[in-house]
Coordinates of C-alpha atoms in Angstrom, one line a residue:
M1 CA 141.8 153.8 -40.0
S2 CA 142.0 151.9 -37.0
G3 CA 138.6 150.5 -35.2
A4 CA 140.5 148.6 -32.3
V5 CA 138.6 149.6 -29.0
P6 CA 141.3 150.4 -26.5
A7 CA 141.8 147.7 -23.8
A8 CA 141.3 150.6 -21.6
A9 CA 137.5 150.8 -22.8
A10 CA 135.7 148.4 -20.3
A11 CA 136.9 150.3 -17.1
A12 CA 135.9 154.0 -18.5
Q13 CA 133.0 154.8 -16.3
V14 CA 130.7 157.3 -17.1
T15 CA 130.6 160.0 -14.0
G16 CA 127.9 162.2 -15.0
V17 CA 126.1 163.8 -18.1
T18 CA 125.1 167.1 -18.0
G19 CA 122.9 169.2 -21.2
G20 CA 121.8 168.2 -24.4
S21 CA 118.0 167.5 -25.3
H22 CA 117.7 165.6 -21.9
G23 CA 119.6 168.2 -20.0
L24 CA 118.1 171.0 -17.5
A25 CA 117.9 173.5 -20.3
A26 CA 116.0 171.1 -22.4
A27 CA 113.3 170.9 -19.4
Y28 CA 112.8 174.3 -19.4
V29 CA 112.4 174.4 -23.2
A30 CA 109.9 171.8 -22.6
V31 CA 108.3 173.4 -19.9
R32 CA 108.0 176.8 -21.9
A33 CA 106.1 174.6 -24.7
L34 CA 104.0 173.3 -21.8
A35 CA 103.0 177.0 -20.6
E36 CA 102.7 178.2 -24.5
A37 CA 100.1 175.0 -24.8
Y38 CA 98.3 176.0 -21.5
D39 CA 97.9 179.6 -23.5
R40 CA 96.7 177.9 -26.2
A41 CA 94.0 176.1 -24.8
G42 CA 92.8 179.5 -22.8
D43 CA 92.5 181.1 -26.0
R44 CA 90.3 178.2 -27.3
M45 CA 88.1 178.3 -24.3
R46 CA 87.4 181.8 -24.6
G47 CA 86.7 181.0 -28.2
W48 CA 83.9 178.6 -26.6
A49 CA 82.8 181.0 -24.5
L50 CA 81.9 183.8 -27.2
L51 CA 80.7 181.0 -29.3
G52 CA 77.9 180.8 -26.2
T53 CA 77.2 184.3 -26.3
R54 CA 76.6 184.6 -30.0
T55 CA 74.3 181.5 -29.7
L56 CA 71.9 183.4 -27.3
L57 CA 71.9 186.6 -29.4
D58 CA 70.6 184.5 -32.5
G59 CA 67.8 185.7 -33.9
D60 CA 66.1 182.8 -34.7
L61 CA 67.0 181.1 -31.2
A62 CA 65.4 184.3 -29.6
A63 CA 62.1 184.1 -31.9
S64 CA 61.8 180.3 -30.6
A65 CA 61.7 182.0 -26.9
L66 CA 58.0 182.8 -28.0
L67 CA 57.2 179.2 -28.7
A68 CA 58.9 177.7 -25.9
P69 CA 59.8 180.2 -23.0
R70 CA 60.1 177.4 -20.5
T71 CA 63.0 175.2 -22.5
F72 CA 64.2 178.6 -23.6
A73 CA 64.9 179.7 -20.3
E74 CA 66.3 176.0 -19.3
A75 CA 68.6 176.4 -22.7
E76 CA 69.5 180.3 -21.7
V77 CA 70.6 179.1 -18.0
A78 CA 73.0 176.3 -19.5
V79 CA 74.4 178.2 -22.3
L80 CA 75.5 180.9 -20.1
A81 CA 76.7 178.5 -17.2
A82 CA 78.6 176.8 -19.8
A83 CA 80.1 179.6 -21.3
T84 CA 80.3 182.4 -18.5
G85 CA 79.6 180.5 -15.1
P86 CA 82.0 179.4 -12.3
Q87 CA 82.8 176.0 -13.9
G88 CA 82.5 177.6 -17.5
A89 CA 84.6 177.8 -20.5
L90 CA 85.6 181.7 -19.8
A91 CA 86.3 180.6 -16.2
S92 CA 88.3 177.8 -17.0
A93 CA 90.3 180.0 -19.9
A94 CA 91.6 182.2 -17.1
A95 CA 92.7 179.0 -15.3
W96 CA 94.6 177.8 -18.1
E97 CA 96.1 181.2 -18.9
A98 CA 97.4 182.0 -15.0
D99 CA 99.1 178.3 -14.9
A100 CA 100.6 179.5 -18.0
V101 CA 101.9 182.6 -16.3
A102 CA 102.8 180.7 -13.1
V103 CA 104.9 178.3 -14.9
R104 CA 106.7 180.8 -17.1
L105 CA 107.5 182.6 -13.5
A106 CA 108.7 179.7 -11.9
V107 CA 111.4 178.8 -14.9
A108 CA 112.4 182.3 -14.9
A109 CA 112.9 182.5 -11.3
L110 CA 115.1 179.1 -11.2
E111 CA 117.1 180.9 -14.1
E112 CA 117.6 184.1 -12.0
A113 CA 118.4 182.1 -9.2
D114 CA 121.1 180.2 -10.9
A115 CA 122.4 183.3 -12.7
G116 CA 122.6 185.0 -9.2
V117 CA 124.5 182.3 -7.5
H118 CA 126.8 182.0 -10.7
A119 CA 127.5 186.2 -10.3
A120 CA 128.3 186.0 -6.7
F121 CA 131.1 183.0 -7.0
E122 CA 132.8 185.3 -10.1
V123 CA 132.7 188.0 -7.5
L124 CA 134.2 185.4 -4.6
D125 CA 136.8 183.9 -7.1
H126 CA 137.9 187.5 -7.8
L127 CA 138.3 188.9 -5.1
A128 CA 140.4 185.8 -3.5
G129 CA 142.5 186.0 -6.3
R130 CA 143.0 189.5 -5.6
A131 CA 144.0 189.0 -2.4
V132 CA 146.4 186.2 -3.3
G133 CA 147.9 188.2 -5.9
T134 CA 148.2 191.5 -3.3
A135 CA 150.1 189.2 -1.1
L136 CA 152.4 187.2 -3.4
P137 CA 155.1 189.6 -3.8
A138 CA 155.9 190.0 -0.1
L139 CA 155.4 186.2 0.4
V140 CA 157.3 184.7 -2.3
P141 CA 160.8 185.7 -1.4
G142 CA 160.3 184.0 2.1
L143 CA 158.2 181.1 0.7
L144 CA 160.3 180.0 -2.1
P145 CA 163.2 178.2 -0.5
A146 CA 160.8 176.1 1.6
L147 CA 158.6 175.5 -1.6
A148 CA 161.3 174.6 -4.1
P149 CA 161.8 171.0 -2.5
L150 CA 157.8 170.3 -3.4
A151 CA 158.5 171.3 -6.9
P152 CA 158.9 167.7 -8.4
Y153 CA 155.9 166.4 -6.6
L154 CA 153.8 169.6 -8.2
P155 CA 152.2 167.6 -11.3
A156 CA 151.4 165.0 -9.1
L157 CA 149.6 167.0 -6.8
V158 CA 147.5 169.1 -9.1
G159 CA 146.6 166.1 -10.8
R160 CA 144.8 164.7 -7.2
L161 CA 143.6 168.0 -7.0
A162 CA 141.7 167.8 -10.3
A163 CA 140.5 164.3 -10.1
R164 CA 139.3 164.6 -6.2
H165 CA 138.7 168.7 -6.2
P166 CA 137.6 169.7 -9.8
G167 CA 135.6 172.2 -8.5
A168 CA 137.8 173.8 -5.8
L169 CA 140.6 174.1 -9.3
Q170 CA 138.2 175.6 -11.2
H171 CA 137.5 178.1 -8.4
L172 CA 141.3 179.1 -8.2
V173 CA 141.4 179.3 -12.6
N174 CA 138.4 181.2 -12.0
G175 CA 140.3 183.8 -9.7
G176 CA 142.8 184.1 -12.2
G177 CA 141.9 187.7 -13.3
G178 CA 141.8 189.0 -10.1
L179 CA 145.3 187.5 -9.4
L180 CA 146.6 189.3 -11.9
D181 CA 144.9 192.6 -10.4
G182 CA 146.3 192.2 -7.4
L183 CA 149.8 191.9 -8.8
R184 CA 149.4 195.4 -10.5
G185 CA 148.8 196.4 -7.0
P186 CA 146.0 199.6 -5.8
W187 CA 147.0 201.3 -9.4
G188 CA 145.4 198.1 -11.2
V189 CA 141.8 198.8 -9.3
P190 CA 139.6 201.3 -11.1
A191 CA 137.9 203.6 -8.8
G192 CA 134.2 203.1 -8.2
A193 CA 134.3 199.3 -9.2
P194 CA 131.5 197.9 -8.1
L195 CA 132.3 195.7 -4.7
G196 CA 135.8 196.4 -5.2
V197 CA 135.7 194.2 -8.1
P198 CA 138.5 195.6 -10.8
A199 CA 137.0 195.8 -14.2
L200 CA 140.3 195.4 -16.1
T201 CA 140.4 191.2 -15.6
P202 CA 137.2 190.2 -14.4
G203 CA 137.9 186.5 -15.3
P204 CA 139.9 184.1 -16.8
E205 CA 139.2 185.0 -20.2
A206 CA 140.4 188.7 -19.7
A207 CA 143.6 187.1 -17.9
A208 CA 144.3 185.1 -21.1
A209 CA 144.3 188.5 -23.5
A210 CA 146.6 189.9 -21.2
L211 CA 149.5 187.2 -21.0
A212 CA 148.9 186.7 -24.8
T213 CA 149.7 190.6 -25.3
A214 CA 153.3 189.6 -24.1
Y215 CA 153.8 187.7 -27.7
G216 CA 153.1 190.5 -29.9
D217 CA 151.2 190.0 -32.9
P218 CA 150.3 186.2 -33.2
G219 CA 150.8 187.0 -37.1
T220 CA 148.0 184.9 -39.3
G221 CA 147.5 181.0 -39.8
V222 CA 148.0 179.3 -43.2
A223 CA 147.6 175.7 -44.5
V224 CA 150.0 174.0 -46.3
P225 CA 149.1 170.8 -48.5
L226 CA 150.9 168.1 -47.0
G227 CA 150.7 165.7 -50.4
P228 CA 148.1 164.7 -52.6
P229 CA 144.5 163.5 -51.4
H230 CA 144.7 159.9 -49.8
A231 CA 142.1 157.3 -49.2
G232 CA 140.0 156.7 -46.6
R233 CA 137.6 154.7 -44.4
Q234 CA 134.3 155.7 -43.3
P235 CA 134.5 155.9 -38.9
G236 CA 132.5 153.4 -37.6
G237 CA 131.7 155.3 -34.6
L238 CA 132.7 157.8 -31.9
A239 CA 135.7 155.3 -30.8
D240 CA 136.6 155.6 -34.7
L241 CA 136.5 159.0 -34.6
L242 CA 139.1 159.9 -31.8
A243 CA 141.2 156.8 -32.7
H244 CA 142.0 158.5 -36.1
L245 CA 142.2 161.7 -34.2
D246 CA 145.0 160.1 -32.4
E247 CA 146.5 158.9 -35.6
V248 CA 146.7 162.6 -37.1
H249 CA 148.5 164.2 -34.2
T250 CA 150.7 161.2 -33.9
A251 CA 151.8 159.9 -37.8
G252 CA 152.1 164.1 -38.5
A253 CA 154.5 166.7 -37.9
D254 CA 153.3 169.4 -35.7
G255 CA 150.5 171.7 -37.1
T256 CA 149.1 168.5 -38.7
I257 CA 145.3 168.1 -39.3
E258 CA 143.2 166.2 -42.0
V259 CA 139.9 167.0 -44.0
Q260 CA 138.1 164.1 -44.8
T261 CA 135.4 163.8 -47.1
A262 CA 133.0 161.1 -47.5
T263 CA 130.7 160.5 -50.4
G264 CA 127.5 158.5 -49.7
A265 CA 126.0 156.3 -52.5
D266 CA 123.4 158.9 -53.2
G267 CA 126.1 161.5 -53.9
S268 CA 125.7 163.4 -50.6
V269 CA 128.7 165.0 -49.5
R270 CA 129.8 165.6 -46.1
H271 CA 133.3 166.3 -44.2
V272 CA 135.2 165.4 -41.1
V273 CA 137.8 167.7 -40.0
Y274 CA 140.7 166.2 -37.5
L275 CA 142.1 169.0 -35.0
P276 CA 145.1 167.7 -32.7
G277 CA 145.9 169.5 -29.6
T278 CA 149.2 171.7 -28.4
D279 CA 152.5 170.8 -29.8
D280 CA 154.4 172.8 -27.6
L281 CA 153.2 173.9 -24.2
T282 CA 156.8 175.7 -23.2
T283 CA 156.6 178.6 -26.2
L284 CA 157.8 181.9 -24.4
P285 CA 157.4 185.5 -25.9
W286 CA 161.2 185.2 -26.9
T287 CA 161.1 181.6 -28.1
R288 CA 158.1 181.6 -30.5
D289 CA 158.5 180.0 -34.1
G290 CA 156.1 179.1 -36.8
D291 CA 154.4 176.4 -34.9
V292 CA 150.7 178.0 -34.1
R293 CA 149.7 174.9 -31.3
D294 CA 151.7 176.5 -28.9
L295 CA 150.9 178.7 -25.6
Q296 CA 150.0 181.8 -27.0
T297 CA 147.2 180.0 -29.6
N298 CA 145.7 178.6 -26.0
L299 CA 145.9 182.2 -24.4
L300 CA 144.2 183.6 -27.5
L301 CA 141.3 181.0 -27.6
L302 CA 140.8 181.1 -24.0
A303 CA 140.2 184.9 -24.2
G304 CA 137.7 184.3 -27.4
A305 CA 140.1 185.9 -29.7
D306 CA 141.3 185.5 -33.1
N307 CA 144.3 182.8 -33.9
P308 CA 146.6 181.5 -36.4
Y309 CA 145.3 177.6 -35.6
Q310 CA 141.5 178.5 -36.0
Q311 CA 142.4 180.4 -39.2
G312 CA 145.2 178.1 -40.9
V313 CA 141.7 175.4 -40.3
L314 CA 139.3 177.4 -42.2
D315 CA 142.1 178.0 -45.0
A316 CA 142.8 174.3 -45.1
M317 CA 138.7 173.7 -45.6
A318 CA 138.8 176.1 -48.1
Q319 CA 141.6 174.6 -49.7
A320 CA 140.1 171.0 -49.4
G321 CA 136.8 171.7 -51.6
V322 CA 134.8 171.9 -48.7
G323 CA 131.4 173.5 -49.8
R324 CA 129.4 176.5 -48.3
D325 CA 126.1 174.5 -48.0
E326 CA 128.5 170.5 -47.0
P327 CA 127.9 169.3 -43.3
V328 CA 131.3 169.6 -41.3
L329 CA 132.1 167.8 -38.3
L330 CA 134.9 169.1 -36.2
V331 CA 136.5 167.0 -34.3
G332 CA 139.3 168.0 -31.6
H333 CA 141.6 166.9 -28.6
S334 CA 143.0 169.9 -26.4
Q335 CA 143.6 173.1 -28.1
G336 CA 142.4 171.2 -31.1
G337 CA 138.5 170.9 -29.4
M338 CA 139.3 174.7 -28.3
V339 CA 139.3 175.6 -32.3
A340 CA 136.6 173.2 -32.9
A341 CA 134.0 174.7 -30.4
A342 CA 135.4 178.0 -31.2
V343 CA 134.7 177.7 -35.0
L344 CA 130.8 177.1 -34.2
A345 CA 130.2 179.4 -31.7
Q346 CA 131.9 182.2 -33.6
G347 CA 130.7 181.4 -36.9
S348 CA 132.4 180.5 -40.5
P349 CA 131.7 180.0 -44.1
F350 CA 131.0 176.7 -43.8
A351 CA 127.9 174.4 -42.2
V352 CA 129.5 173.2 -39.4
T353 CA 126.9 171.1 -37.7
A354 CA 128.4 168.9 -35.1
V355 CA 131.5 169.2 -32.9
V356 CA 133.3 166.6 -30.8
T357 CA 135.8 167.6 -28.1
A358 CA 138.1 165.7 -25.7
G359 CA 139.5 167.7 -23.0
A360 CA 139.0 170.7 -23.9
P361 CA 137.8 174.0 -21.9
T362 CA 134.6 175.6 -23.9
A363 CA 132.6 177.2 -20.9
H364 CA 133.9 180.6 -22.0
L365 CA 132.4 180.7 -25.4
D366 CA 129.0 182.6 -25.9
G367 CA 126.9 179.4 -26.8
F368 CA 126.5 177.4 -30.1
P369 CA 123.8 177.9 -32.7
A370 CA 120.4 176.5 -32.6
G371 CA 120.1 173.2 -34.2
S372 CA 123.8 172.1 -33.9
Q373 CA 125.2 169.4 -31.8
V374 CA 128.5 169.9 -29.4
L375 CA 129.8 166.7 -27.5
S376 CA 132.4 167.2 -24.9
L377 CA 134.3 164.4 -23.2
E378 CA 136.3 165.6 -19.8
H379 CA 138.5 162.8 -17.9
R380 CA 138.5 162.7 -14.3
G381 CA 141.8 164.4 -13.0
D382 CA 142.6 166.3 -16.6
V383 CA 143.3 169.7 -15.7
V384 CA 142.8 171.2 -19.1
P385 CA 139.0 171.2 -19.3
L386 CA 138.9 173.4 -15.9
L387 CA 140.9 176.2 -17.0
D388 CA 137.9 178.0 -18.3
G389 CA 137.0 178.5 -14.5
E390 CA 133.9 176.9 -14.7
D391 CA 131.8 173.7 -15.9
N392 CA 130.3 173.9 -19.4
P393 CA 126.9 175.6 -19.3
D394 CA 123.6 173.2 -19.3
T395 CA 122.4 173.6 -22.9
V396 CA 120.5 172.0 -25.8
Q397 CA 123.5 171.9 -28.0
Q398 CA 125.9 170.8 -26.0
T399 CA 126.1 167.5 -24.0
T400 CA 128.9 167.3 -21.6
V401 CA 130.2 163.7 -20.6
R402 CA 132.2 163.5 -17.5
F403 CA 134.1 159.8 -17.0
G404 CA 136.8 158.8 -14.7
D405 CA 138.7 155.3 -15.5
Q406 CA 142.1 155.3 -12.8
D407 CA 143.2 157.7 -10.5
P408 CA 145.9 159.7 -12.2
G409 CA 148.4 158.7 -9.4
P410 CA 152.0 159.5 -10.0
A411 CA 151.6 159.9 -13.5
G412 CA 150.0 163.2 -12.9
P413 CA 147.7 165.4 -15.4
A414 CA 149.8 164.6 -18.3
D415 CA 148.6 161.3 -18.8
A416 CA 145.0 162.0 -17.3
H417 CA 144.8 164.3 -20.3
G418 CA 145.8 162.0 -23.0
I419 CA 143.8 161.2 -25.5
R420 CA 143.7 157.2 -25.1
H421 CA 141.2 158.0 -22.0
H422 CA 138.7 159.8 -24.2
T423 CA 139.0 156.8 -27.1
A424 CA 138.1 154.4 -24.0
V425 CA 135.3 156.2 -23.0
A426 CA 133.9 157.0 -26.4
A427 CA 134.2 153.1 -27.4
A428 CA 131.8 152.4 -24.2
L429 CA 129.4 155.2 -25.3
D430 CA 129.1 153.1 -28.5
T431 CA 128.5 150.3 -26.9
A432 CA 126.0 151.9 -24.4
V433 CA 124.3 153.3 -27.5
A434 CA 124.1 150.1 -29.5
E435 CA 122.7 148.1 -26.5
G436 CA 120.0 151.1 -25.5
T437 CA 121.9 151.8 -22.5
A438 CA 123.1 155.0 -23.3
H439 CA 122.0 158.4 -21.7
P440 CA 119.4 159.7 -23.5
S441 CA 121.5 162.8 -24.7
V442 CA 124.4 161.0 -25.2
A443 CA 122.3 158.7 -27.4
D444 CA 120.7 161.6 -29.6
V445 CA 124.1 163.1 -30.1
L446 CA 125.7 159.8 -31.6
Q447 CA 122.2 159.3 -33.6
H448 CA 123.0 162.9 -34.8
L449 CA 126.1 162.0 -35.9
A450 CA 124.9 158.7 -37.9
G451 CA 121.9 160.9 -39.4
Q452 CA 124.6 163.2 -41.0
G453 CA 126.5 160.8 -42.3
Y454 CA 129.8 161.5 -40.4
V455 CA 129.9 157.8 -39.1
G456 CA 128.6 154.7 -40.3
G457 CA 126.9 154.5 -43.8
P458 CA 127.5 151.6 -45.8
G459 CA 128.8 152.3 -49.3
T460 CA 130.4 155.7 -48.4
T461 CA 133.7 156.6 -50.2
V462 CA 136.2 158.4 -48.1
T463 CA 139.2 160.7 -49.0
G464 CA 141.4 162.4 -46.6
Q465 CA 143.6 165.4 -47.2
S466 CA 146.6 166.4 -45.0
F467 CA 147.2 170.1 -43.9
A468 CA 150.5 171.6 -42.2
V469 CA 148.6 174.8 -40.3
V470 CA 151.8 177.1 -39.9
R471 CA 152.2 180.8 -38.9
G472 CA 152.6 182.7 -41.6
P473 CA 154.0 186.7 -41.6

């Protein structure tokens, strides 16, 4: 495995980090934990108040009142004040518990506000997409001759839009369901739909599912071994993981993946599975072949549906002897990252504990299991991570790193999607963690990878097994 750091690493700059152990969702978790602490404090103080009441009712204490009535009265007043007075334990308990309620209500209000904004944008994007879809059949015949000369410049224009206005491009994608409904015409709008928004294709996921049906049955993905296991080398860090992923892609034929098994000096076993991206983006229904990494699989993944690539990956892991309780890291670029995230989110027979994605849309997934870690790298100007129509949610399990190193310029979105950019920022993140300057969420997820034994670990023996994932009958 190559451990070389790309020359572009010095120029890779992180522009934003969301989610993870120090993200907004983690802050909400911490604030709710604070509310729980307030509740526990209130319970303890209420117990102290009851203790004061029981103390006053103690028979021996009551009997002493006859011997020292003045001091007994003073003690009674003091105990009552401490237990039930305005500044006593019972009043303090009520105040702490009221604070707990207020904290929970504040967090819930913030979450509801976020959900309301998101829902509003969903409606607006869908309506805008449907308006465009309704108007296109009438406009295209007249506009096509005028727009045809601009076709060669379209990739560069899309790349610049993605780099400078990624939010605008995401809104366009998010209206894809409305676009399809508009193209269907009035018959595509169910009666009584709320706010006039059709339920047929409410978002890009439904639109992707509708488009995928044009390909028919996707078949079943199977893994074919490519020779015997071979010796490997333990990756030293995140940059090594992505550099080796690139090697698997460039050195292998279409559909090639690798399952790497590492055995520590203590006999512990863990695995890293390398999943390259799309091999053929131009596959049309009548040109489909045995290659599973095609456009139909992209559509199925975006729709959250079962697909041959994902099936073949699980088949390869089983054939490679991955144990049910042995930790697994999935590393994927583009479509491979979508598969990696889908395996973790949807569950599998294997103990997948971490995922690294490079240039992959994952926001359409329903979330990741508690305790798992997902690190998503997204390059400025790369269109592909925007194709789910929205930003990755801020969750404790997923850390998203957005970065840029240069304006895509004439090279367009194809270059911006290249894995070399992700390898460069990975090297920069490795360095930042080593120097103690990394964002806390990034530092925690990389330390998790090291703690699980996926990277580093002197004395580790590594073997790799290559497979070709192909479409079976």
